[in-house]
Tab-separated table of C-alpha atoms in Angstrom:
chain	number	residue	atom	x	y	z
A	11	UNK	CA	0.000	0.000	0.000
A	12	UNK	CA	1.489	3.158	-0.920
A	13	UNK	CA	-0.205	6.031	1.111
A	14	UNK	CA	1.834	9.067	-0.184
A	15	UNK	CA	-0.116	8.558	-3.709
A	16	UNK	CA	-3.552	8.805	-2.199
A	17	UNK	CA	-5.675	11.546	-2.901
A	18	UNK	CA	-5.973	13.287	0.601
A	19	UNK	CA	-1.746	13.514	0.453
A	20	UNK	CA	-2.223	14.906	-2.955
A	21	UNK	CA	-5.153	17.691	-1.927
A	22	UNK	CA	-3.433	18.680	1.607
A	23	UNK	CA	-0.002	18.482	0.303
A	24	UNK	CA	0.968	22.544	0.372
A	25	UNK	CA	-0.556	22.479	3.991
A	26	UNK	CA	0.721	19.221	4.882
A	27	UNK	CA	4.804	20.344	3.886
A	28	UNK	CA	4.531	23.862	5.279
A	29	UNK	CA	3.592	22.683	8.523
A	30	UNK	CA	5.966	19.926	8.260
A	31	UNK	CA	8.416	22.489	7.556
A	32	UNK	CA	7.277	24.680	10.525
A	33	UNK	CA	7.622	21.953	12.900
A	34	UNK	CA	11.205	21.544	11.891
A	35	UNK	CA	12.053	24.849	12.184
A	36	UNK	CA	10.515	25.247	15.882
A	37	UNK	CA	12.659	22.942	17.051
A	38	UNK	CA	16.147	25.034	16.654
A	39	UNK	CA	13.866	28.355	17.445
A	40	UNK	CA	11.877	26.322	20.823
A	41	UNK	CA	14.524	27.276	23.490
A	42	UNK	CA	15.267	31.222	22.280
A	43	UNK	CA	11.249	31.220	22.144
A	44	UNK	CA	11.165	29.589	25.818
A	45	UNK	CA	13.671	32.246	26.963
A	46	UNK	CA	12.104	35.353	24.873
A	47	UNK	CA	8.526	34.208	26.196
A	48	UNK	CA	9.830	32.613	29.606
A	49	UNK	CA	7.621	29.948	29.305
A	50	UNK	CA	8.878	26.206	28.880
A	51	UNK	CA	5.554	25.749	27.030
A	52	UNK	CA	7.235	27.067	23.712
A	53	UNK	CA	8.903	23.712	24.251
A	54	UNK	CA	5.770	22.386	22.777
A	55	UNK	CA	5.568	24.183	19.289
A	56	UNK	CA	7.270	21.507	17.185
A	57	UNK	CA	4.981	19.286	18.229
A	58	UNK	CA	1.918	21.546	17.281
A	59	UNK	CA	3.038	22.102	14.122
A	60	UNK	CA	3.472	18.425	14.044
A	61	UNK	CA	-0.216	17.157	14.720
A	62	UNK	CA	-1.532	20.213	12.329
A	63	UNK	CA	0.404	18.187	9.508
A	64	UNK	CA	-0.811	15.155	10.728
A	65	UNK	CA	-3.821	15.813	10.532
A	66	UNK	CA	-3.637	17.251	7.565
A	67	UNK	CA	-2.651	13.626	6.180
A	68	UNK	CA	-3.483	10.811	8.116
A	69	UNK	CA	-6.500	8.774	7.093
A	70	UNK	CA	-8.652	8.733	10.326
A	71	UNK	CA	-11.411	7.737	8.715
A	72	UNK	CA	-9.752	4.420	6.983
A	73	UNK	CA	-9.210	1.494	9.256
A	74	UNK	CA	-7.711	-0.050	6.543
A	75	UNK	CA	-5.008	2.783	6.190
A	76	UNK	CA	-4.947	3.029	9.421
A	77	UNK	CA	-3.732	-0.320	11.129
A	78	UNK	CA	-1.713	-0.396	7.824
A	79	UNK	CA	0.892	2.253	9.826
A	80	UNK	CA	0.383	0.896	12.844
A	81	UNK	CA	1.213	-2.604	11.654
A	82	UNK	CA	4.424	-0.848	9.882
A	83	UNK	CA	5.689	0.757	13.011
A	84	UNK	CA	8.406	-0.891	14.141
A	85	UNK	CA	7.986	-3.059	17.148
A	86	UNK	CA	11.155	-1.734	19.134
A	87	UNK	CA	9.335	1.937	18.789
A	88	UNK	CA	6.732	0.406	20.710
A	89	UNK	CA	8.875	-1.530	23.592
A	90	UNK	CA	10.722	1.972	24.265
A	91	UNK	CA	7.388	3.472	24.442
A	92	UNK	CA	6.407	0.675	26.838
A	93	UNK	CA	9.820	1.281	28.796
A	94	UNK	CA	9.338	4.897	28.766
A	95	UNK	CA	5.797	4.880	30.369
A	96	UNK	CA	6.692	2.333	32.590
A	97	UNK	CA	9.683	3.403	34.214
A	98	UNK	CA	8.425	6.697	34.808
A	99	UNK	CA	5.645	5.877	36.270
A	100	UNK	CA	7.050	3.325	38.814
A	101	UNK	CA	9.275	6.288	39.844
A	102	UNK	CA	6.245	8.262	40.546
A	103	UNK	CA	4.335	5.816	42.433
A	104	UNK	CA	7.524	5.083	44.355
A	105	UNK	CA	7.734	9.247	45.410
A	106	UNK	CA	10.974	9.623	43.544
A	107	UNK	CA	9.507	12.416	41.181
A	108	UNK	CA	6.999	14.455	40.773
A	109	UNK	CA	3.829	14.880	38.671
A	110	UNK	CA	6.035	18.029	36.991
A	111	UNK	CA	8.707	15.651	36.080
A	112	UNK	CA	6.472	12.520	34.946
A	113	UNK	CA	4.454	14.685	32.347
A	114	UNK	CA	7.935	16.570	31.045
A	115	UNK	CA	10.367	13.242	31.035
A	116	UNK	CA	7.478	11.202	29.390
A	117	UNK	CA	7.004	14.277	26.627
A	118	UNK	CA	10.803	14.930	26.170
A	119	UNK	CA	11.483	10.916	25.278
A	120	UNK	CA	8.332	9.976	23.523
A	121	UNK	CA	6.814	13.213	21.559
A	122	UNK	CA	9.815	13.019	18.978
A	123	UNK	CA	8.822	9.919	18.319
A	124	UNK	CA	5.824	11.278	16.471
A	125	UNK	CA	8.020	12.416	13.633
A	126	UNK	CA	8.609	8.955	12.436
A	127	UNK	CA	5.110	8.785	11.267
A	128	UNK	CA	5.584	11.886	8.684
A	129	UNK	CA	9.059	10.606	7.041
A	130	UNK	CA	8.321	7.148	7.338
A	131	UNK	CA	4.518	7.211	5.612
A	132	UNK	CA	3.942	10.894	4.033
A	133	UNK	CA	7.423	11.727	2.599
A	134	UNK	CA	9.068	12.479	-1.135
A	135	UNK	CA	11.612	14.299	-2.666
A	136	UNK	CA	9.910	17.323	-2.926
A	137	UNK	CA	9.126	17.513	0.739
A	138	UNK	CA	12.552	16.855	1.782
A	139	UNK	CA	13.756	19.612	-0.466
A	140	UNK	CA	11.793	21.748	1.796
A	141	UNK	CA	12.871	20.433	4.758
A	142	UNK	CA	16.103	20.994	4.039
A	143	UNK	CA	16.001	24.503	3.443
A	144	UNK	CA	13.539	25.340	6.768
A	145	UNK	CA	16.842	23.283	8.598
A	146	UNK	CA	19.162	25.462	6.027
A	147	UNK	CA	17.179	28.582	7.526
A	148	UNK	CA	17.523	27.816	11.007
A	149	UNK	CA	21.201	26.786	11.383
A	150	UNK	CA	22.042	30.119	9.597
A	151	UNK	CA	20.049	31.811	12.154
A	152	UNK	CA	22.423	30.125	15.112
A	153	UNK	CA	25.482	30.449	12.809
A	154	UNK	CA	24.449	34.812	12.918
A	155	UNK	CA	23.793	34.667	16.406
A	156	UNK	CA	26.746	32.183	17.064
A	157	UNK	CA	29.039	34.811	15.093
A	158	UNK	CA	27.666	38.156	16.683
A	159	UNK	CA	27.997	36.674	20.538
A	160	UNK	CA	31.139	35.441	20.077
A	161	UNK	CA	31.973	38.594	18.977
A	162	UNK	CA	30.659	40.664	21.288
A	163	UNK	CA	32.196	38.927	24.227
A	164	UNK	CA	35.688	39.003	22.813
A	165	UNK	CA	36.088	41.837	21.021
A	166	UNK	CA	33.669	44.579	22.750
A	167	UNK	CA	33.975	42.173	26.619
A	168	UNK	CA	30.113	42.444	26.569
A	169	UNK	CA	27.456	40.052	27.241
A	170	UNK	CA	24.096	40.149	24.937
A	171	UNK	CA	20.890	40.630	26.170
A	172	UNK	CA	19.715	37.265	25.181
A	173	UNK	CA	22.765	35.526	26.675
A	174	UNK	CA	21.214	37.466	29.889
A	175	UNK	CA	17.792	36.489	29.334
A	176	UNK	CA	18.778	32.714	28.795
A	177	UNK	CA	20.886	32.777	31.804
A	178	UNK	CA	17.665	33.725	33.908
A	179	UNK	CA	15.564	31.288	32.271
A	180	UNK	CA	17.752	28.646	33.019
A	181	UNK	CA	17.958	29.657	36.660
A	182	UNK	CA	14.011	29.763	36.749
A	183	UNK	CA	14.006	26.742	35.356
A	184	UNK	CA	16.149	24.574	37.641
A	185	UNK	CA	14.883	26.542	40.423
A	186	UNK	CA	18.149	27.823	41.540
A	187	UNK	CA	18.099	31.001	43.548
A	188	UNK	CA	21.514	31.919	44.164
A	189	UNK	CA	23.420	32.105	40.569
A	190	UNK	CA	26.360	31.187	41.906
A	191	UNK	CA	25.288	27.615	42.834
A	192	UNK	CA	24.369	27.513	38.580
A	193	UNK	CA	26.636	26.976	35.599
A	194	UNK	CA	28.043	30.688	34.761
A	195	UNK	CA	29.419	29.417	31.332
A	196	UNK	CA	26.655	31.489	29.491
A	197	UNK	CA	27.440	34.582	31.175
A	198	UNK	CA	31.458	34.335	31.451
A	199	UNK	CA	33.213	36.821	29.070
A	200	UNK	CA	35.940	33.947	29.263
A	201	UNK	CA	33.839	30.548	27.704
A	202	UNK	CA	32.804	30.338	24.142
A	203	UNK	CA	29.468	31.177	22.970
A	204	UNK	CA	26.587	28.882	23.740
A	205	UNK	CA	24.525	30.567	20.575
A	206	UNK	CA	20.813	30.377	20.861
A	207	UNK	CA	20.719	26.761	22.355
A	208	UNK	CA	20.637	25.247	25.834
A	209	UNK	CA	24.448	24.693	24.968
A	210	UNK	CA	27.308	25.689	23.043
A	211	UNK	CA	27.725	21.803	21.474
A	212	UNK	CA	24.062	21.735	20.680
A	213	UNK	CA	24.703	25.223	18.657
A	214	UNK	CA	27.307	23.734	16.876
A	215	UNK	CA	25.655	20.617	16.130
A	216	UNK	CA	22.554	22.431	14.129
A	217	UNK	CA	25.224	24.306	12.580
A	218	UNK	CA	26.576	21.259	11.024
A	219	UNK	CA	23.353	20.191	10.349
A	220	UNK	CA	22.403	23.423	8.134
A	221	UNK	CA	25.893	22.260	6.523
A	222	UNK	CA	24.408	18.954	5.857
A	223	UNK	CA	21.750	20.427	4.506
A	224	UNK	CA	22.834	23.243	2.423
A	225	UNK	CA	25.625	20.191	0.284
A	226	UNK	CA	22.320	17.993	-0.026
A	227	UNK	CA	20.243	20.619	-1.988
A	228	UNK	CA	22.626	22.020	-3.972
A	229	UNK	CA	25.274	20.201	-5.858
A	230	UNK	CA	28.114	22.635	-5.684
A	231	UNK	CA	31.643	21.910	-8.011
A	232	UNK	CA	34.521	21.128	-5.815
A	233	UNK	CA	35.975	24.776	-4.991
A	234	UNK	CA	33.082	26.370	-4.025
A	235	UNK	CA	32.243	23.195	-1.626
A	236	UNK	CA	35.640	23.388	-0.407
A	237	UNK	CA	35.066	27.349	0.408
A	238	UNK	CA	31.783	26.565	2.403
A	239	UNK	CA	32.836	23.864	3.875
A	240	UNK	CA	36.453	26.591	5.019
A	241	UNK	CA	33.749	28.790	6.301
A	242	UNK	CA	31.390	26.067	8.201
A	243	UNK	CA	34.225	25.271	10.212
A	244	UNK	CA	36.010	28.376	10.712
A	245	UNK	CA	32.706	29.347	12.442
A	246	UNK	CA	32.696	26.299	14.669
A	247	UNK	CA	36.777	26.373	15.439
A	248	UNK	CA	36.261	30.292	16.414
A	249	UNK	CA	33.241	30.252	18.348
């Protein structure tokens, strides 16, 4: 059965892609929006933009269809779900964690698994094309910011306002009162840039994947992939 040549894939595709697209791209932009909005809810977004798409494509009404990706999930996706749910919950009902912690460790290891469904079912060139460019478009985004912190703290010895902000979110978040007691990487005119993520390695890594991404849409001839590829990593090996 091949579902992406139905005829509900073929009406809903714009919709289906750009909010396919969307969802990718919140996931680079979910932290800065956490930290601009000071709400881990932004955390979220991806996964909005996820079930819009979804929705936009899965055949709900089909049984047939339906148990069809079911059936063609694979079973270990289902035993880590299974491990997931029920090591989380045994912690709970043994005290060790909270409510808080059950609902937010069972979304952070299980929602991503949602995305299988789109590549795995609803996927073709011409979507991945897109894809590529909404990843393209957000690891030049970190790569600016990346560039213009890095900058600021070495050359002018002064900290951005979103390095700030992030700091305090962080702090908020791990309820840690006294900033001292808290990792002051971020906020040291001394350590490298952490960019827009949680981290300055997972910066670096959606820089590489916008790299990635950039050699598989276009086909460039060797010197100008050697001079991108001279830039990628001058931008990693300085900041």
């Amino acid at each position: 059965m091949n579902l992406s040549s139905t005829n509900y894939k073929i009406k809903n595709n714009f919709l289906y892609t750009a909010f396919l697209c969307l969802s990718i791209l919140a996931i680079p932009m979910s932290f800065p929006l956490q930290v601009v909005f000071m709400s881990p809810l932004m955390a979220l977004l991806p996964y909005f933009f996820l079930l819009i798409s979804l929705f936009l494509v899965l055949p709900i009404f089909n049984i047939v269809k339906i148990n069809y990706i079911f059936i063609n999930i694979p079973f270990s996706l289902y035993l880590f779900v299974f491990f997931v749910l029920f090591n989380q919950l045994l912690q709970y009902s043994l005290g060790l964690i909270p409510v808080t912690e059950l609902i937010s460790s069972i979304s952070f290891l299980i929602l991503p698994i949602f995305f299988y469904i789109p590549f795995r079912f609803f996927m073709d060139k011409n979507n991945l094309k897109y894809i590529y460019y909404f990843i393209l478009f957000g690891g030049l985004v970190g790569g600016i910011f990346y560039i213009y912190d890095t900058f600021s703290r070495f050359v002018f010895f002064e900290l951005t306002s979103y390095s700030k902000m992030a700091f305090e979110y962080t702090l908020v978040q791990q309820g840690i009162t006294n900033p001292e007691e808290a990792n002051l990487a971020r906020v040291s005119l001394t350590s490298r840039s952490h960019g827009l993520m949680p981290s300055h390695s997972i910066s670096s890594f959606w820089i590489m994947i916008s790299y990635f991404s950039l050699m598989a849409i276009y086909n460039f001839k060797y010197k100008n992939k050697l001079i991108i590829t001279l830039l990628y990593f001058l931008v990693l090996l300085l900041c």
